[in-house]
PDB file of C-alpha atoms in Angstrom:
ATOM      1  CA  MET A 994      34.634 -63.266 -35.020  1.00 57.00           C
ATOM      2  CA  ALA A 995      33.674 -60.294 -32.827  1.00 71.00           C
ATOM      3  CA  LEU A 996      31.550 -57.263 -34.158  1.00 78.00           C
ATOM      4  CA  TYR A 997      33.406 -54.602 -36.049  1.00 84.00           C
ATOM      5  CA  HIS A 998      31.973 -51.377 -37.336  1.00 92.00           C
ATOM      6  CA  PHE A 999      33.869 -48.149 -38.207  1.00 95.00           C
ATOM      7  CA  SER A1000      32.427 -45.387 -40.370  1.00 95.00           C
ATOM      8  CA  VAL A1001      33.386 -41.791 -41.122  1.00 95.00           C
ATOM      9  CA  LYS A1002      30.644 -39.109 -41.543  1.00 95.00           C
ATOM     10  CA  ALA A1003      30.674 -35.362 -42.196  1.00 94.00           C
ATOM     11  CA  ILE A1004      28.416 -32.857 -40.320  1.00 97.00           C
ATOM     12  CA  SER A1005      27.872 -30.004 -42.746  1.00 96.00           C
ATOM     13  CA  ARG A1006      25.889 -26.772 -42.911  1.00 95.00           C
ATOM     14  CA  ALA A1007      25.142 -27.516 -46.493  1.00 93.00           C
ATOM     15  CA  ASP A1008      22.894 -30.330 -45.244  1.00 90.00           C
ATOM     16  CA  GLY A1009      21.026 -27.933 -43.010  1.00 88.00           C
ATOM     17  CA  ARG A1010      22.604 -29.409 -39.864  1.00 92.00           C
ATOM     18  CA  SER A1011      23.703 -27.718 -36.722  1.00 96.00           C
ATOM     19  CA  VAL A1012      26.774 -29.172 -35.030  1.00 98.00           C
ATOM     20  CA  VAL A1013      25.512 -27.898 -31.608  1.00 98.00           C
ATOM     21  CA  ALA A1014      22.385 -30.018 -32.185  1.00 98.00           C
ATOM     22  CA  CYS A1015      24.426 -33.064 -33.187  1.00 98.00           C
ATOM     23  CA  ALA A1016      26.484 -32.628 -29.933  1.00 98.00           C
ATOM     24  CA  ALA A1017      23.517 -32.220 -27.676  1.00 98.00           C
ATOM     25  CA  TYR A1018      21.860 -35.386 -29.055  1.00 98.00           C
ATOM     26  CA  ARG A1019      24.963 -37.380 -28.713  1.00 98.00           C
ATOM     27  CA  ALA A1020      25.684 -36.341 -25.132  1.00 98.00           C
ATOM     28  CA  GLY A1021      22.024 -36.204 -24.125  1.00 98.00           C
ATOM     29  CA  GLU A1022      22.347 -32.705 -22.995  1.00 98.00           C
ATOM     30  CA  LYS A1023      20.601 -29.229 -23.583  1.00 98.00           C
ATOM     31  CA  LEU A1024      22.597 -26.827 -25.555  1.00 98.00           C
ATOM     32  CA  THR A1025      21.814 -23.609 -27.274  1.00 97.00           C
ATOM     33  CA  CYS A1026      22.807 -23.059 -30.884  1.00 96.00           C
ATOM     34  CA  GLU A1027      23.526 -19.337 -31.192  1.00 96.00           C
ATOM     35  CA  TYR A1028      23.879 -19.641 -35.026  1.00 94.00           C
ATOM     36  CA  TYR A1029      20.191 -20.653 -35.495  1.00 93.00           C
ATOM     37  CA  GLY A1030      19.046 -19.093 -32.182  1.00 95.00           C
ATOM     38  CA  LYS A1031      17.542 -22.407 -31.149  1.00 95.00           C
ATOM     39  CA  GLU A1032      17.702 -24.498 -27.950  1.00 96.00           C
ATOM     40  CA  GLN A1033      18.512 -28.146 -28.506  1.00 96.00           C
ATOM     41  CA  ASP A1034      17.275 -30.151 -25.447  1.00 98.00           C
ATOM     42  CA  TYR A1035      17.942 -33.996 -25.475  1.00 97.00           C
ATOM     43  CA  THR A1036      17.981 -34.368 -21.823  1.00 97.00           C
ATOM     44  CA  ARG A1037      15.306 -36.918 -21.972  1.00 94.00           C
ATOM     45  CA  LYS A1038      17.370 -39.120 -24.357  1.00 93.00           C
ATOM     46  CA  THR A1039      18.132 -42.470 -22.690  1.00 92.00           C
ATOM     47  CA  GLY A1040      21.038 -44.772 -23.304  1.00 93.00           C
ATOM     48  CA  VAL A1041      23.936 -42.348 -23.061  1.00 97.00           C
ATOM     49  CA  GLU A1042      26.628 -44.364 -21.158  1.00 96.00           C
ATOM     50  CA  LEU A1043      29.087 -41.552 -21.025  1.00 96.00           C
ATOM     51  CA  SER A1044      30.358 -38.476 -22.776  1.00 98.00           C
ATOM     52  CA  GLN A1045      33.624 -36.833 -22.615  1.00 98.00           C
ATOM     53  CA  ILE A1046      35.782 -34.108 -24.451  1.00 99.00           C
ATOM     54  CA  TYR A1047      39.399 -34.730 -25.282  1.00 99.00           C
ATOM     55  CA  ALA A1048      41.680 -31.977 -26.325  1.00 99.00           C
ATOM     56  CA  PRO A1049      45.409 -31.025 -26.784  1.00 98.00           C
ATOM     57  CA  GLU A1050      47.024 -29.822 -23.518  1.00 96.00           C
ATOM     58  CA  ASN A1051      47.204 -26.174 -24.406  1.00 94.00           C
ATOM     59  CA  THR A1052      43.573 -25.803 -25.493  1.00 98.00           C
ATOM     60  CA  LYS A1053      41.828 -22.725 -24.163  1.00 98.00           C
ATOM     61  CA  SER A1054      39.632 -23.719 -21.242  1.00 97.00           C
ATOM     62  CA  VAL A1055      36.525 -22.226 -22.963  1.00 97.00           C
ATOM     63  CA  LEU A1056      36.776 -24.797 -25.627  1.00 98.00           C
ATOM     64  CA  LEU A1057      36.519 -27.587 -23.197  1.00 98.00           C
ATOM     65  CA  ASP A1058      32.842 -26.808 -22.502  1.00 98.00           C
ATOM     66  CA  ARG A1059      30.623 -28.567 -24.889  1.00 99.00           C
ATOM     67  CA  ASN A1060      28.225 -25.721 -25.557  1.00 98.00           C
ATOM     68  CA  GLN A1061      30.982 -23.096 -26.047  1.00 98.00           C
ATOM     69  CA  LEU A1062      33.087 -25.494 -28.158  1.00 99.00           C
ATOM     70  CA  TRP A1063      30.539 -26.191 -30.845  1.00 99.00           C
ATOM     71  CA  ASN A1064      29.125 -22.648 -30.885  1.00 98.00           C
ATOM     72  CA  SER A1065      32.708 -21.526 -31.430  1.00 98.00           C
ATOM     73  CA  VAL A1066      32.893 -23.877 -34.364  1.00 98.00           C
ATOM     74  CA  GLU A1067      29.529 -22.465 -35.730  1.00 97.00           C
ATOM     75  CA  LYS A1068      30.984 -18.950 -35.414  1.00 96.00           C
ATOM     76  CA  THR A1069      34.462 -19.790 -37.020  1.00 96.00           C
ATOM     77  CA  GLU A1070      32.985 -21.598 -40.087  1.00 95.00           C
ATOM     78  CA  ARG A1071      31.139 -18.695 -41.722  1.00 92.00           C
ATOM     79  CA  LYS A1072      30.221 -20.341 -45.135  1.00 94.00           C
ATOM     80  CA  LYS A1073      26.751 -21.439 -45.840  1.00 92.00           C
ATOM     81  CA  ASN A1074      28.057 -24.782 -46.992  1.00 94.00           C
ATOM     82  CA  ALA A1075      30.716 -25.077 -44.196  1.00 95.00           C
ATOM     83  CA  LEU A1076      32.042 -28.473 -43.017  1.00 95.00           C
ATOM     84  CA  LEU A1077      31.479 -28.187 -39.305  1.00 97.00           C
ATOM     85  CA  ALA A1078      32.944 -31.408 -37.987  1.00 97.00           C
ATOM     86  CA  ARG A1079      33.741 -35.011 -38.734  1.00 97.00           C
ATOM     87  CA  GLU A1080      32.537 -38.053 -36.926  1.00 98.00           C
ATOM     88  CA  PHE A1081      33.698 -41.607 -36.405  1.00 97.00           C
ATOM     89  CA  GLU A1082      30.900 -43.981 -35.636  1.00 97.00           C
ATOM     90  CA  ILE A1083      32.290 -47.122 -33.979  1.00 97.00           C
ATOM     91  CA  ALA A1084      30.882 -50.370 -32.520  1.00 95.00           C
ATOM     92  CA  PHE A1085      32.300 -52.068 -29.442  1.00 96.00           C
ATOM     93  CA  PRO A1086      32.714 -55.905 -29.223  1.00 94.00           C
ATOM     94  CA  SER A1087      29.781 -57.165 -27.039  1.00 92.00           C
ATOM     95  CA  GLU A1088      32.408 -59.087 -25.032  1.00 93.00           C
ATOM     96  CA  LEU A1089      33.567 -55.899 -23.406  1.00 95.00           C
ATOM     97  CA  ASN A1090      31.992 -54.354 -20.240  1.00 95.00           C
ATOM     98  CA  ALA A1091      31.427 -50.661 -19.517  1.00 96.00           C
ATOM     99  CA  GLN A1092      34.885 -50.125 -17.938  1.00 97.00           C
ATOM    100  CA  GLN A1093      36.608 -51.827 -20.784  1.00 97.00           C
ATOM    101  CA  ARG A1094      34.626 -49.852 -23.361  1.00 97.00           C
ATOM    102  CA  LYS A1095      35.621 -46.601 -21.695  1.00 98.00           C
ATOM    103  CA  LYS A1096      39.364 -47.572 -21.660  1.00 98.00           C
ATOM    104  CA  MET A1097      39.097 -48.463 -25.445  1.00 97.00           C
ATOM    105  CA  LEU A1098      37.307 -45.093 -26.175  1.00 98.00           C
ATOM    106  CA  ASP A1099      39.939 -43.195 -24.176  1.00 98.00           C
ATOM    107  CA  GLU A1100      42.708 -44.625 -26.198  1.00 98.00           C
ATOM    108  CA  LEU A1101      41.102 -44.043 -29.548  1.00 98.00           C
ATOM    109  CA  CYS A1102      40.218 -40.511 -28.739  1.00 98.00           C
ATOM    110  CA  GLN A1103      43.640 -39.783 -27.188  1.00 98.00           C
ATOM    111  CA  ASN A1104      45.197 -41.091 -30.365  1.00 97.00           C
ATOM    112  CA  LEU A1105      43.022 -38.926 -32.545  1.00 97.00           C
ATOM    113  CA  VAL A1106      43.974 -35.847 -30.590  1.00 98.00           C
ATOM    114  CA  LYS A1107      47.569 -36.696 -30.779  1.00 97.00           C
ATOM    115  CA  LYS A1108      47.724 -37.432 -34.563  1.00 96.00           C
ATOM    116  CA  HIS A1109      45.575 -34.540 -35.770  1.00 96.00           C
ATOM    117  CA  GLY A1110      45.657 -31.972 -32.926  1.00 97.00           C
ATOM    118  CA  VAL A1111      41.843 -31.601 -32.858  1.00 98.00           C
ATOM    119  CA  ILE A1112      39.299 -31.494 -30.069  1.00 99.00           C
ATOM    120  CA  VAL A1113      37.206 -34.642 -29.799  1.00 99.00           C
ATOM    121  CA  ASP A1114      33.669 -34.931 -28.315  1.00 99.00           C
ATOM    122  CA  ALA A1115      32.867 -38.529 -27.750  1.00 99.00           C
ATOM    123  CA  ALA A1116      29.716 -40.402 -26.364  1.00 98.00           C
ATOM    124  CA  ILE A1117      29.020 -43.956 -25.827  1.00 98.00           C
ATOM    125  CA  HIS A1118      25.499 -45.170 -26.500  1.00 97.00           C
ATOM    126  CA  ALA A1119      23.842 -48.323 -25.104  1.00 94.00           C
ATOM    127  CA  PRO A1120      21.497 -50.263 -27.394  1.00 87.00           C
ATOM    128  CA  HIS A1121      17.880 -49.187 -27.501  1.00 74.00           C
ATOM    129  CA  THR A1122      15.659 -50.925 -25.065  1.00 64.00           C
ATOM    130  CA  ASP A1123      12.471 -50.906 -27.076  1.00 61.00           C
ATOM    131  CA  GLY A1124      13.178 -54.270 -28.729  1.00 57.00           C
ATOM    132  CA  GLY A1125      13.929 -52.717 -32.138  1.00 58.00           C
ATOM    133  CA  SER A1126      17.755 -53.060 -32.071  1.00 62.00           C
ATOM    134  CA  ASP A1127      20.472 -55.566 -31.428  1.00 63.00           C
ATOM    135  CA  GLU A1128      21.102 -55.736 -27.667  1.00 69.00           C
ATOM    136  CA  ARG A1129      24.830 -56.070 -28.328  1.00 73.00           C
ATOM    137  CA  ASN A1130      24.878 -52.709 -30.017  1.00 84.00           C
ATOM    138  CA  TYR A1131      27.062 -50.545 -27.683  1.00 93.00           C
ATOM    139  CA  HIS A1132      28.582 -48.001 -29.896  1.00 96.00           C
ATOM    140  CA  ALA A1133      30.253 -44.558 -29.812  1.00 98.00           C
ATOM    141  CA  HIS A1134      29.859 -41.351 -31.689  1.00 98.00           C
ATOM    142  CA  ILE A1135      33.223 -39.522 -31.983  1.00 99.00           C
ATOM    143  CA  MET A1136      32.809 -35.973 -33.303  1.00 99.00           C
ATOM    144  CA  PHE A1137      35.952 -33.920 -33.913  1.00 98.00           C
ATOM    145  CA  THR A1138      36.749 -30.448 -35.143  1.00 98.00           C
ATOM    146  CA  THR A1139      38.010 -29.679 -38.732  1.00 96.00           C
ATOM    147  CA  ARG A1140      40.625 -27.362 -37.380  1.00 97.00           C
ATOM    148  CA  ALA A1141      43.575 -28.208 -35.129  1.00 97.00           C
ATOM    149  CA  ILE A1142      44.368 -26.368 -32.009  1.00 98.00           C
ATOM    150  CA  ASP A1143      47.213 -23.825 -32.598  1.00 97.00           C
ATOM    151  CA  PRO A1144      49.950 -24.648 -30.059  1.00 94.00           C
ATOM    152  CA  GLN A1145      50.745 -20.939 -29.519  1.00 95.00           C
ATOM    153  CA  THR A1146      47.334 -19.615 -28.976  1.00 96.00           C
ATOM    154  CA  GLY A1147      45.356 -22.558 -27.723  1.00 97.00           C
ATOM    155  CA  ASN A1148      42.547 -21.502 -30.179  1.00 97.00           C
ATOM    156  CA  PHE A1149      41.579 -22.977 -33.585  1.00 97.00           C
ATOM    157  CA  SER A1150      44.222 -22.750 -36.267  1.00 96.00           C
ATOM    158  CA  ALA A1151      43.576 -20.297 -39.128  1.00 92.00           C
ATOM    159  CA  LYS A1152      43.598 -23.084 -41.777  1.00 91.00           C
ATOM    160  CA  LYS A1153      41.817 -26.383 -41.636  1.00 90.00           C
ATOM    161  CA  TYR A1154      43.924 -29.481 -41.602  1.00 85.00           C
ATOM    162  CA  ARG A1155      44.087 -31.502 -44.893  1.00 85.00           C
ATOM    163  CA  ASP A1156      44.333 -35.010 -43.612  1.00 83.00           C
ATOM    164  CA  PHE A1157      40.762 -35.834 -44.603  1.00 82.00           C
ATOM    165  CA  SER A1158      40.840 -33.747 -47.819  1.00 76.00           C
ATOM    166  CA  ARG A1159      40.050 -35.204 -51.183  1.00 71.00           C
ATOM    167  CA  ASP A1160      43.830 -35.834 -51.884  1.00 68.00           C
ATOM    168  CA  SER A1161      44.637 -37.730 -48.695  1.00 71.00           C
ATOM    169  CA  GLY A1162      41.354 -38.669 -47.094  1.00 80.00           C
ATOM    170  CA  THR A1163      41.155 -42.273 -48.323  1.00 85.00           C
ATOM    171  CA  LYS A1164      44.636 -42.925 -46.960  1.00 90.00           C
ATOM    172  CA  THR A1165      43.724 -41.384 -43.718  1.00 91.00           C
ATOM    173  CA  VAL A1166      40.479 -43.279 -43.297  1.00 92.00           C
ATOM    174  CA  CYS A1167      42.201 -46.586 -44.138  1.00 92.00           C
ATOM    175  CA  HIS A1168      44.836 -45.833 -41.419  1.00 93.00           C
ATOM    176  CA  TRP A1169      42.040 -45.297 -38.816  1.00 95.00           C
ATOM    177  CA  ARG A1170      39.976 -48.293 -39.861  1.00 95.00           C
ATOM    178  CA  GLU A1171      43.175 -50.503 -39.482  1.00 95.00           C
ATOM    179  CA  SER A1172      44.149 -48.775 -36.332  1.00 96.00           C
ATOM    180  CA  PHE A1173      40.744 -49.307 -34.676  1.00 95.00           C
ATOM    181  CA  ALA A1174      40.754 -52.915 -35.568  1.00 95.00           C
ATOM    182  CA  ASP A1175      44.249 -53.343 -33.909  1.00 95.00           C
ATOM    183  CA  LEU A1176      42.935 -51.511 -30.842  1.00 96.00           C
ATOM    184  CA  THR A1177      39.876 -53.662 -30.589  1.00 95.00           C
ATOM    185  CA  ASN A1178      41.946 -56.825 -30.828  1.00 95.00           C
ATOM    186  CA  GLN A1179      44.284 -55.472 -28.162  1.00 96.00           C
ATOM    187  CA  HIS A1180      41.357 -54.756 -25.773  1.00 96.00           C
ATOM    188  CA  LEU A1181      39.782 -58.182 -26.544  1.00 95.00           C
ATOM    189  CA  GLU A1182      43.025 -59.916 -25.673  1.00 94.00           C
ATOM    190  CA  LYS A1183      43.358 -57.820 -22.455  1.00 93.00           C
ATOM    191  CA  ALA A1184      39.931 -58.938 -21.478  1.00 90.00           C
ATOM    192  CA  GLY A1185      40.812 -62.578 -22.007  1.00 89.00           C
ATOM    193  CA  TYR A1186      38.966 -63.243 -25.239  1.00 88.00           C
ATOM    194  CA  ASP A1187      40.355 -65.197 -28.140  1.00 83.00           C
ATOM    195  CA  VAL A1188      37.889 -63.642 -30.724  1.00 80.00           C
ATOM    196  CA  ARG A1189      39.353 -61.102 -33.130  1.00 79.00           C
ATOM    197  CA  VAL A1190      38.127 -58.583 -35.640  1.00 79.00           C
ATOM    198  CA  ASP A1191      39.337 -57.695 -39.210  1.00 81.00           C
ATOM    199  CA  HIS A1192      38.810 -54.333 -40.875  1.00 78.00           C
ATOM    200  CA  ARG A1193      39.072 -55.627 -44.413  1.00 74.00           C
TER     201      ARG A1193
END
């Protein structure tokens, strides 16, 4: 059976976290967090295979820039304990190559945008080369906004979407776990492999 990993995490100001810093680390870039007045420089980070932003068609162009996107989130979410973003962390089957991993990531992120109307910021990370991790551990960090994009304005909606709320969150996460397993199996089959994954 091929490798399967799918987890959901929250990025919250209540934990003292900066969503700009998280984005900078995952993309291996230098971003400036205006909320904390601090530069976050991860340009020396190695192993970032690719990073990309996915968004609804009508999204304002300013929100397609990583630094502007996450600083806009920091400004929009004013509470001291604000939930700033959610994140899927996924593992790719070791059988897939870089091009196949990108196609798989594209499909997953586009589905996420389509279903929830959010902006997605994703990065694929290669395994660490220091010998301390599994050399098969190609994985992706998929951060996405807690507010959908308003189709009329191209900006963040006034209210947060409730798909991951306490009432419906379990059902939503189960959907994505199963959906990711199906997607993985489809791409393994396309690549000519007989191995499969199971999300259960």
